[in-house]
Amino acid sequence: MASPKLQTSPTRLFVGDTTYGLALVLVVLLVFMNKKSRRALRFPPGPPAWPLVGHLPLLGGRPHVRFAEWSRRYGPVLGVRLGPQQVVVLNGYAAVREALVTKAEVFSSRPDLYLMRLFSNGKGIGLAPYSAKWRAQRRVTDRALRNLGVGKLSFEPKIMEEVEEFISAAARYEGAAFDPKYHIAVGILNIICHLVFGRRFEHDDPLFVRLYNALEDISHHGGSAQHLNVFPALRHVPGLNAGAVHTVRAVREGRDFVREMIGQHKATFDPENIRDYIDAYLHQLQKETEDGEKKSATYLSDEELEQNVFDLFIAGSESTATTLRWATLLLLVNPEVQERVQQELDAVLGQGQASVLDRTSLPYTQATIQEILRYRPSATFSLPHATTADTTLQGYDIPAGTQVLVNVYGMGMDPALWQHPGTFDPTRFLDGEGKLSVPEHFKPFLVGRRACIGSQLAKMQLLLYITTVLQRFSLRLPEGEPPPSLDGSLGVMLQCPSFRMCAVPRAVTSSC
């Protein structure tokens, strides 16, 4: 039996045509309004993006390199989409200075990202939004670090104690190959312990091992959970949330350790004997609590102290340890640079120990440190910034709430500012007379209200580590082992690849 034919009434046909017509008009109207909106809002340019995921599939494993490449085509202020989020990436110094200095009031906040909430929950000096509370934390911390001698000669013995520990560890290998990662990391971690807790730990101390493991896990797993900043709903998906699960556990371990140390300090606190950062903060909290007229009294608290200490460990230990590993590797694969530094050290210091007071007498050594920071910055991207109001930058419109990334790597590889930027060459930081000459556009620790709070400490550690190690040893790659790739892998930091080295005592031969 034949199937009955579908009968369509004139009324139904009219309604259907009308619906389709209205839908078509609506689509055309939306396209027109979108084009008009784009004309009104001149967002920074960038390459074509994919639907839904934006530019993510185009970035590969080295987004800092891809952003630098795109900036050469589209300009130093780059507009991209990471999933549904509009993001501005700054690759040039002029744009960075305009944003972070000239328009600091608008560009100094932080975006509301999943991992940032996990690490700080809006507290502390690192990841909290720009506010009166944040300014109070920064003032107290700046003052405490100055009073504790950070960047000054008085703090030098604490750094040298850990440098000598590294020297002793390297000497025990007697010129045989070893991986320096652990020895560098525990030394830098102990320097932060000196600063924050007023003491160092033996490397096998269970408390110290607990802290070291927590920070290692945060660095490793935090980097693997970056996709949750773009698609936070994935934290509920088993397998895709593994990085976050491990990071949460490590953050809890680190916080528990810090909380325990703060409790010990409270039990022994003496306002007449300020031993370290925790004491300095507790002293300020006590003073401002007693003085009801000070508005910032409500901004200081035990919870903020805990987060500040945690931030100092995250920023101060991981970034500097990674930079020192890059420094060691770059000296290994550039033996002519290493030898020239040694020649300068021999001529200026002889057998004497280097000091921060010798900086001006060691221009090539200083230039080498600057080149390390330019060539492989561990903090490849600054911590994300966010705009607090509609604004403009380099002629482009930036809406309120836009995430802003500073590509520190891109700034150091800008061919408009650096000749042969892909070449490791310390002499670019020397003038015609061989004196240190650092251009205005080189800011590895950035500028503005959220510039790196530990820059002076990091510079001291780099100088004392490099000079002392190269006075005692010549660093060589093990015979037969090819040099590792210098690309690095991007996680929380630009991680240096694993490598082994031979630390050969000066004037002693070796099979390496």
C-alpha angles and dihedrals in degrees: 000000000000117000114250115254118248108251115213116198121217089242093055091046091052093049091049093048090047092051093049091046093051090048091051092049090049092051092049090048092050092049090049093048091047092052090046090049091050090051090050093045110051099198116185113275128249141157121293112285132218120246115268097352097053115195096341096105090052097054101070119187095314108055092162089062093044092050090050090051093048092048090061088060103034101028137260093293105066127189116208139160121230101193106307094340124101109221132184117212118199115208102165133068096229091056092044092052093047091051103040100033112020094037098024093135090066102033102044102085131091129242121245100252128163097240092045090055089048092053101041114000089216097309136110137033099289113051106011119115118262107271144126089275092054091048089053091052092048094049093051092046095046090050093047094050092049093049091048090057101250108170091014134102092253092068094049097090091059091055093044091053089062094041089055089050088056091048090052092048092049092048091055090066088062094215095315120131120271140160108251096198099100095041092052094044098051092048093053091044090054091052089058088047088054090052099043105029100025092237144072126230132224108249093244094049106126091225091052093046089051092054093044093051092048093052092045090052092048091052094046102040097032089061092052092053098058092110088069089068088062099037106021093174088073089074086083094055114094111237094017090064096049093106091051093048092054092043093052090052092048093047089052090051092050093047092049090053093048092047090052092051092048089052091053090050093051090053092054101031116144116178089205092059113047105188104175148336095300091054091047091053093045089050092052091046090052093049095048094044089055091048105065092184093069110095094204092063089090091053097059117077144145089260092054091047091053091051093045091054090047090050092051090055095046094047101030102045106034098042096046094043090051091048091051091051089052089047091053093047094047091051089049095053093040102052093165089061091047091051093049091051089051091050090053092047092050092049097046104031106020105187093338123115117255119245137186085253088068095061096104091049093055105059097155092047090050091047089053091054091050091050092051089053091048098043100046112011108187090210092058091172123029116238105282118274126205133203118241096199141017107282145152132246126190088342096311128114116243115190122220113272095030116148112235124198125192111213099212089178090053091052090054093047098047106131089203089065104028129050110228092351093185091064121088102231123152092188089077085078094054127084127220091279094051094254123137111270118180114185120230092243094061108094109151091168091044128227140258134051094323099044114141108292092204099050095115092050092048092051091051092050093049093050097046094043096048096042096045096044094047092047090057103032146028109222117221138173113245112265112265095015114115117229112265122248115275093212096095125197122266119230124125084329134014093269119217113232119252113268141164126224141184116231101203116190110245114272091013122114123224141182090245 
